[in-house]
Amino acid sequence: TIQRSTQSQMQQGLAQAFSLIDYEGKGKISLTDIKNTLIELGDNPTDSEVREMMVSVGATDEIEYSQFVDIMNKKLAQHPPQASLLDAFLELDPNGTGKVGVGELRYILTGVEDNRLTDEEVDEIVKGLTVDENNMFDYNDLIKQTLG
C-alpha cells in the first residue's frame, strides 16, 4: 500500500507540475517549458536532447499531459527515487551506520510543509520496520518497503 500511495503521489505531483507549467490552460507545453522543468529537477539537457524526448513520445513542437508523463517517467527510470531517498537518509546518517532514529523520521515526515504526514500515517510506516533497542531502524529497509 505504501508503494501504491507513493505512485499515486507521484502522479498527482506530475499533474500539478503540468498545470503550473501550462498556466495558460492550453493543455500543451513547449520544448522550452520541458527543458526548464528538467533543469529545475537538477538535469541539464540540451535542446536536441529535449527534442529527442519529445519525438520519443510522438510530439514535435509541444506535448500534451500524457506525453509529459511518459517523458517524466522515463527520466525517473534513469534516476530512480531510491537514489534520492538514499541521499536524503545519508544526510541524516553522517557516520554511515545505515540507521536513523524513529523520532528523527517522525519529525521530518510530520514537519515538511508541502507533504506533511499525520502521526497516524507515520505510525503505519514505522509499524512495518524493525526498530532496535535504541529506537533506530535500517533506512534501506524503509526504502525497499516504500518503493518495492
PDB file of C-alpha atoms in Angstrom:
ATOM      1  CA  THR A   1       0.000   0.000   0.000  1.00  0.00           C
ATOM      2  CA  ILE A   2       2.884   2.390   0.635  1.00  0.00           C
ATOM      3  CA  GLN A   3       4.222   1.767  -2.881  1.00  0.00           C
ATOM      4  CA  ARG A   4       0.776   2.449  -4.398  1.00  0.00           C
ATOM      5  CA  SER A   5       0.496   5.591  -2.300  1.00  0.00           C
ATOM      6  CA  THR A   6       3.922   6.757  -3.480  1.00  0.00           C
ATOM      7  CA  GLN A   7       2.992   6.121  -7.129  1.00  0.00           C
ATOM      8  CA  SER A   8      -0.293   7.955  -6.640  1.00  0.00           C
ATOM      9  CA  GLN A   9       1.518  10.909  -5.062  1.00  0.00           C
ATOM     10  CA  MET A  10       3.983  10.930  -7.958  1.00  0.00           C
ATOM     11  CA  GLN A  11       1.143  11.040 -10.495  1.00  0.00           C
ATOM     12  CA  GLN A  12      -0.531  13.853  -8.540  1.00  0.00           C
ATOM     13  CA  GLY A  13       2.779  15.710  -8.485  1.00  0.00           C
ATOM     14  CA  LEU A  14       3.139  15.337 -12.251  1.00  0.00           C
ATOM     15  CA  ALA A  15      -0.412  16.608 -12.780  1.00  0.00           C
ATOM     16  CA  GLN A  16       0.284  19.612 -10.549  1.00  0.00           C
ATOM     17  CA  ALA A  17       3.591  20.302 -12.282  1.00  0.00           C
ATOM     18  CA  PHE A  18       1.953  20.173 -15.710  1.00  0.00           C
ATOM     19  CA  SER A  19      -0.809  22.536 -14.564  1.00  0.00           C
ATOM     20  CA  LEU A  20       1.743  25.008 -13.222  1.00  0.00           C
ATOM     21  CA  ILE A  21       3.767  24.891 -16.425  1.00  0.00           C
ATOM     22  CA  ASP A  22       0.622  25.166 -18.562  1.00  0.00           C
ATOM     23  CA  TYR A  23      -0.553  28.274 -16.703  1.00  0.00           C
ATOM     24  CA  GLU A  24      -2.490  29.431 -19.772  1.00  0.00           C
ATOM     25  CA  GLY A  25      -4.518  26.209 -19.750  1.00  0.00           C
ATOM     26  CA  LYS A  26      -3.774  25.259 -23.379  1.00  0.00           C
ATOM     27  CA  GLY A  27      -3.292  21.607 -22.490  1.00  0.00           C
ATOM     28  CA  LYS A  28       0.163  21.646 -24.088  1.00  0.00           C
ATOM     29  CA  ILE A  29       3.647  22.775 -23.109  1.00  0.00           C
ATOM     30  CA  SER A  30       6.665  23.704 -25.219  1.00  0.00           C
ATOM     31  CA  LEU A  31      10.208  22.398 -25.573  1.00  0.00           C
ATOM     32  CA  THR A  32      11.421  25.361 -23.504  1.00  0.00           C
ATOM     33  CA  ASP A  33       8.930  24.515 -20.751  1.00  0.00           C
ATOM     34  CA  ILE A  34      10.108  20.903 -20.646  1.00  0.00           C
ATOM     35  CA  LYS A  35      13.757  21.928 -20.646  1.00  0.00           C
ATOM     36  CA  ASN A  36      13.195  24.424 -17.810  1.00  0.00           C
ATOM     37  CA  THR A  37      11.317  21.785 -15.801  1.00  0.00           C
ATOM     38  CA  LEU A  38      14.155  19.293 -16.196  1.00  0.00           C
ATOM     39  CA  ILE A  39      16.686  21.949 -15.198  1.00  0.00           C
ATOM     40  CA  GLU A  40      14.622  22.671 -12.057  1.00  0.00           C
ATOM     41  CA  LEU A  41      14.810  18.945 -11.277  1.00  0.00           C
ATOM     42  CA  GLY A  42      18.601  19.009 -11.457  1.00  0.00           C
ATOM     43  CA  ASP A  43      19.072  17.792 -15.025  1.00  0.00           C
ATOM     44  CA  ASN A  44      20.762  19.900 -17.695  1.00  0.00           C
ATOM     45  CA  PRO A  45      19.501  18.694 -21.092  1.00  0.00           C
ATOM     46  CA  THR A  46      20.412  20.298 -24.390  1.00  0.00           C
ATOM     47  CA  ASP A  47      17.700  21.408 -26.800  1.00  0.00           C
ATOM     48  CA  SER A  48      18.469  18.411 -29.011  1.00  0.00           C
ATOM     49  CA  GLU A  49      18.089  16.015 -26.034  1.00  0.00           C
ATOM     50  CA  VAL A  50      14.706  17.554 -25.229  1.00  0.00           C
ATOM     51  CA  ARG A  51      13.694  17.267 -28.912  1.00  0.00           C
ATOM     52  CA  GLU A  52      14.665  13.578 -28.812  1.00  0.00           C
ATOM     53  CA  MET A  53      12.485  13.115 -25.724  1.00  0.00           C
ATOM     54  CA  MET A  54       9.594  14.827 -27.478  1.00  0.00           C
ATOM     55  CA  VAL A  55       9.999  12.712 -30.626  1.00  0.00           C
ATOM     56  CA  SER A  56      10.132   9.558 -28.470  1.00  0.00           C
ATOM     57  CA  VAL A  57       6.563  10.305 -27.313  1.00  0.00           C
ATOM     58  CA  GLY A  58       5.316  11.317 -30.763  1.00  0.00           C
ATOM     59  CA  ALA A  59       5.485  15.098 -30.344  1.00  0.00           C
ATOM     60  CA  THR A  60       7.211  17.842 -32.300  1.00  0.00           C
ATOM     61  CA  ASP A  61       6.692  21.398 -31.016  1.00  0.00           C
ATOM     62  CA  GLU A  62       4.521  20.883 -27.938  1.00  0.00           C
ATOM     63  CA  ILE A  63       3.480  17.978 -25.733  1.00  0.00           C
ATOM     64  CA  GLU A  64       0.226  17.103 -24.024  1.00  0.00           C
ATOM     65  CA  TYR A  65      -0.116  15.882 -20.450  1.00  0.00           C
ATOM     66  CA  SER A  66       0.095  12.144 -21.272  1.00  0.00           C
ATOM     67  CA  GLN A  67       3.281  12.749 -23.259  1.00  0.00           C
ATOM     68  CA  PHE A  68       4.682  14.809 -20.362  1.00  0.00           C
ATOM     69  CA  VAL A  69       4.004  11.892 -18.008  1.00  0.00           C
ATOM     70  CA  ASP A  70       5.756   9.494 -20.394  1.00  0.00           C
ATOM     71  CA  ILE A  71       8.823  11.743 -20.563  1.00  0.00           C
ATOM     72  CA  MET A  72       8.952  12.245 -16.802  1.00  0.00           C
ATOM     73  CA  ASN A  73       8.516   8.520 -16.122  1.00  0.00           C
ATOM     74  CA  LYS A  74      11.451   7.800 -18.451  1.00  0.00           C
ATOM     75  CA  LYS A  75      13.556  10.400 -16.623  1.00  0.00           C
ATOM     76  CA  LEU A  76      12.579   8.918 -13.255  1.00  0.00           C
ATOM     77  CA  ALA A  77      13.573   5.476 -14.501  1.00  0.00           C
ATOM     78  CA  GLN A  78      17.015   6.880 -15.341  1.00  0.00           C
ATOM     79  CA  HIS A  79      17.295   8.466 -11.884  1.00  0.00           C
ATOM     80  CA  PRO A  80      15.304   6.187  -9.598  1.00  0.00           C
ATOM     81  CA  PRO A  81      13.678   7.635  -6.482  1.00  0.00           C
ATOM     82  CA  GLN A  82      15.620   5.081  -4.433  1.00  0.00           C
ATOM     83  CA  ALA A  83      18.769   7.118  -5.050  1.00  0.00           C
ATOM     84  CA  SER A  84      17.094  10.329  -3.905  1.00  0.00           C
ATOM     85  CA  LEU A  85      15.727   8.675  -0.787  1.00  0.00           C
ATOM     86  CA  LEU A  86      19.086   7.133  -0.019  1.00  0.00           C
ATOM     87  CA  ASP A  87      20.770  10.525  -0.423  1.00  0.00           C
ATOM     88  CA  ALA A  88      18.251  12.043   1.995  1.00  0.00           C
ATOM     89  CA  PHE A  89      18.896   9.351   4.600  1.00  0.00           C
ATOM     90  CA  LEU A  90      22.654   9.667   4.177  1.00  0.00           C
ATOM     91  CA  GLU A  91      22.286  13.328   5.177  1.00  0.00           C
ATOM     92  CA  LEU A  92      20.674  12.126   8.427  1.00  0.00           C
ATOM     93  CA  ASP A  93      23.350   9.460   8.900  1.00  0.00           C
ATOM     94  CA  PRO A  94      26.699  11.273   8.733  1.00  0.00           C
ATOM     95  CA  ASN A  95      28.518   8.338  10.386  1.00  0.00           C
ATOM     96  CA  GLY A  96      27.242   5.865   7.780  1.00  0.00           C
ATOM     97  CA  THR A  97      25.669   3.443  10.248  1.00  0.00           C
ATOM     98  CA  GLY A  98      22.753   2.633   7.941  1.00  0.00           C
ATOM     99  CA  LYS A  99      20.322   3.582  10.710  1.00  0.00           C
ATOM    100  CA  VAL A 100      18.188   6.586  11.600  1.00  0.00           C
ATOM    101  CA  GLY A 101      16.070   7.228  14.663  1.00  0.00           C
ATOM    102  CA  VAL A 102      12.304   6.833  14.548  1.00  0.00           C
ATOM    103  CA  GLY A 103      11.930  10.231  16.253  1.00  0.00           C
ATOM    104  CA  GLU A 104      14.021  11.879  13.545  1.00  0.00           C
ATOM    105  CA  LEU A 105      11.912  10.251  10.835  1.00  0.00           C
ATOM    106  CA  ARG A 106       8.705  11.354  12.564  1.00  0.00           C
ATOM    107  CA  TYR A 107       9.986  14.919  12.957  1.00  0.00           C
ATOM    108  CA  ILE A 108      10.867  15.164   9.275  1.00  0.00           C
ATOM    109  CA  LEU A 109       7.729  13.484   7.907  1.00  0.00           C
ATOM    110  CA  THR A 110       5.334  15.475  10.060  1.00  0.00           C
ATOM    111  CA  GLY A 111       7.184  18.747   9.569  1.00  0.00           C
ATOM    112  CA  VAL A 112       7.659  19.037   5.792  1.00  0.00           C
ATOM    113  CA  GLU A 113       5.044  21.610   4.850  1.00  0.00           C
ATOM    114  CA  ASP A 114       4.096  20.505   1.333  1.00  0.00           C
ATOM    115  CA  ASN A 115       3.901  16.787   2.067  1.00  0.00           C
ATOM    116  CA  ARG A 116       3.260  16.694   5.805  1.00  0.00           C
ATOM    117  CA  LEU A 117       2.113  13.333   7.142  1.00  0.00           C
ATOM    118  CA  THR A 118      -0.049  12.782  10.181  1.00  0.00           C
ATOM    119  CA  ASP A 119       1.246  10.915  13.234  1.00  0.00           C
ATOM    120  CA  GLU A 120      -1.076   8.045  12.277  1.00  0.00           C
ATOM    121  CA  GLU A 121       0.481   7.817   8.799  1.00  0.00           C
ATOM    122  CA  VAL A 122       3.974   7.787  10.306  1.00  0.00           C
ATOM    123  CA  ASP A 123       2.853   5.089  12.781  1.00  0.00           C
ATOM    124  CA  GLU A 124       1.722   2.984   9.803  1.00  0.00           C
ATOM    125  CA  ILE A 125       5.146   3.372   8.172  1.00  0.00           C
ATOM    126  CA  VAL A 126       7.047   2.606  11.389  1.00  0.00           C
ATOM    127  CA  LYS A 127       4.858  -0.429  12.086  1.00  0.00           C
ATOM    128  CA  GLY A 128       6.482  -2.208   9.127  1.00  0.00           C
ATOM    129  CA  LEU A 129      10.035  -1.527  10.313  1.00  0.00           C
ATOM    130  CA  THR A 130      12.356  -3.470  12.578  1.00  0.00           C
ATOM    131  CA  VAL A 131      13.255  -1.000  15.318  1.00  0.00           C
ATOM    132  CA  ASP A 132      16.172  -1.767  17.647  1.00  0.00           C
ATOM    133  CA  GLU A 133      16.525  -1.085  21.386  1.00  0.00           C
ATOM    134  CA  ASN A 134      17.825   2.426  20.651  1.00  0.00           C
ATOM    135  CA  ASN A 135      14.693   3.242  18.630  1.00  0.00           C
ATOM    136  CA  MET A 136      16.723   3.136  15.383  1.00  0.00           C
ATOM    137  CA  PHE A 137      15.833   1.419  12.099  1.00  0.00           C
ATOM    138  CA  ASP A 138      17.691   0.436   8.930  1.00  0.00           C
ATOM    139  CA  TYR A 139      16.667   3.029   6.344  1.00  0.00           C
ATOM    140  CA  ASN A 140      17.448   0.647   3.481  1.00  0.00           C
ATOM    141  CA  ASP A 141      14.538  -1.464   4.747  1.00  0.00           C
ATOM    142  CA  LEU A 142      12.275   1.585   4.597  1.00  0.00           C
ATOM    143  CA  ILE A 143      13.410   2.408   1.055  1.00  0.00           C
ATOM    144  CA  LYS A 144      12.656  -1.185  -0.037  1.00  0.00           C
ATOM    145  CA  GLN A 145       9.287  -1.098   1.752  1.00  0.00           C
ATOM    146  CA  THR A 146       8.339   2.244   0.214  1.00  0.00           C
ATOM    147  CA  LEU A 147       9.493   1.739  -3.358  1.00  0.00           C
ATOM    148  CA  GLY A 148       9.348  -2.010  -3.665  1.00  0.00           C
TER     149      GLY A 148
END
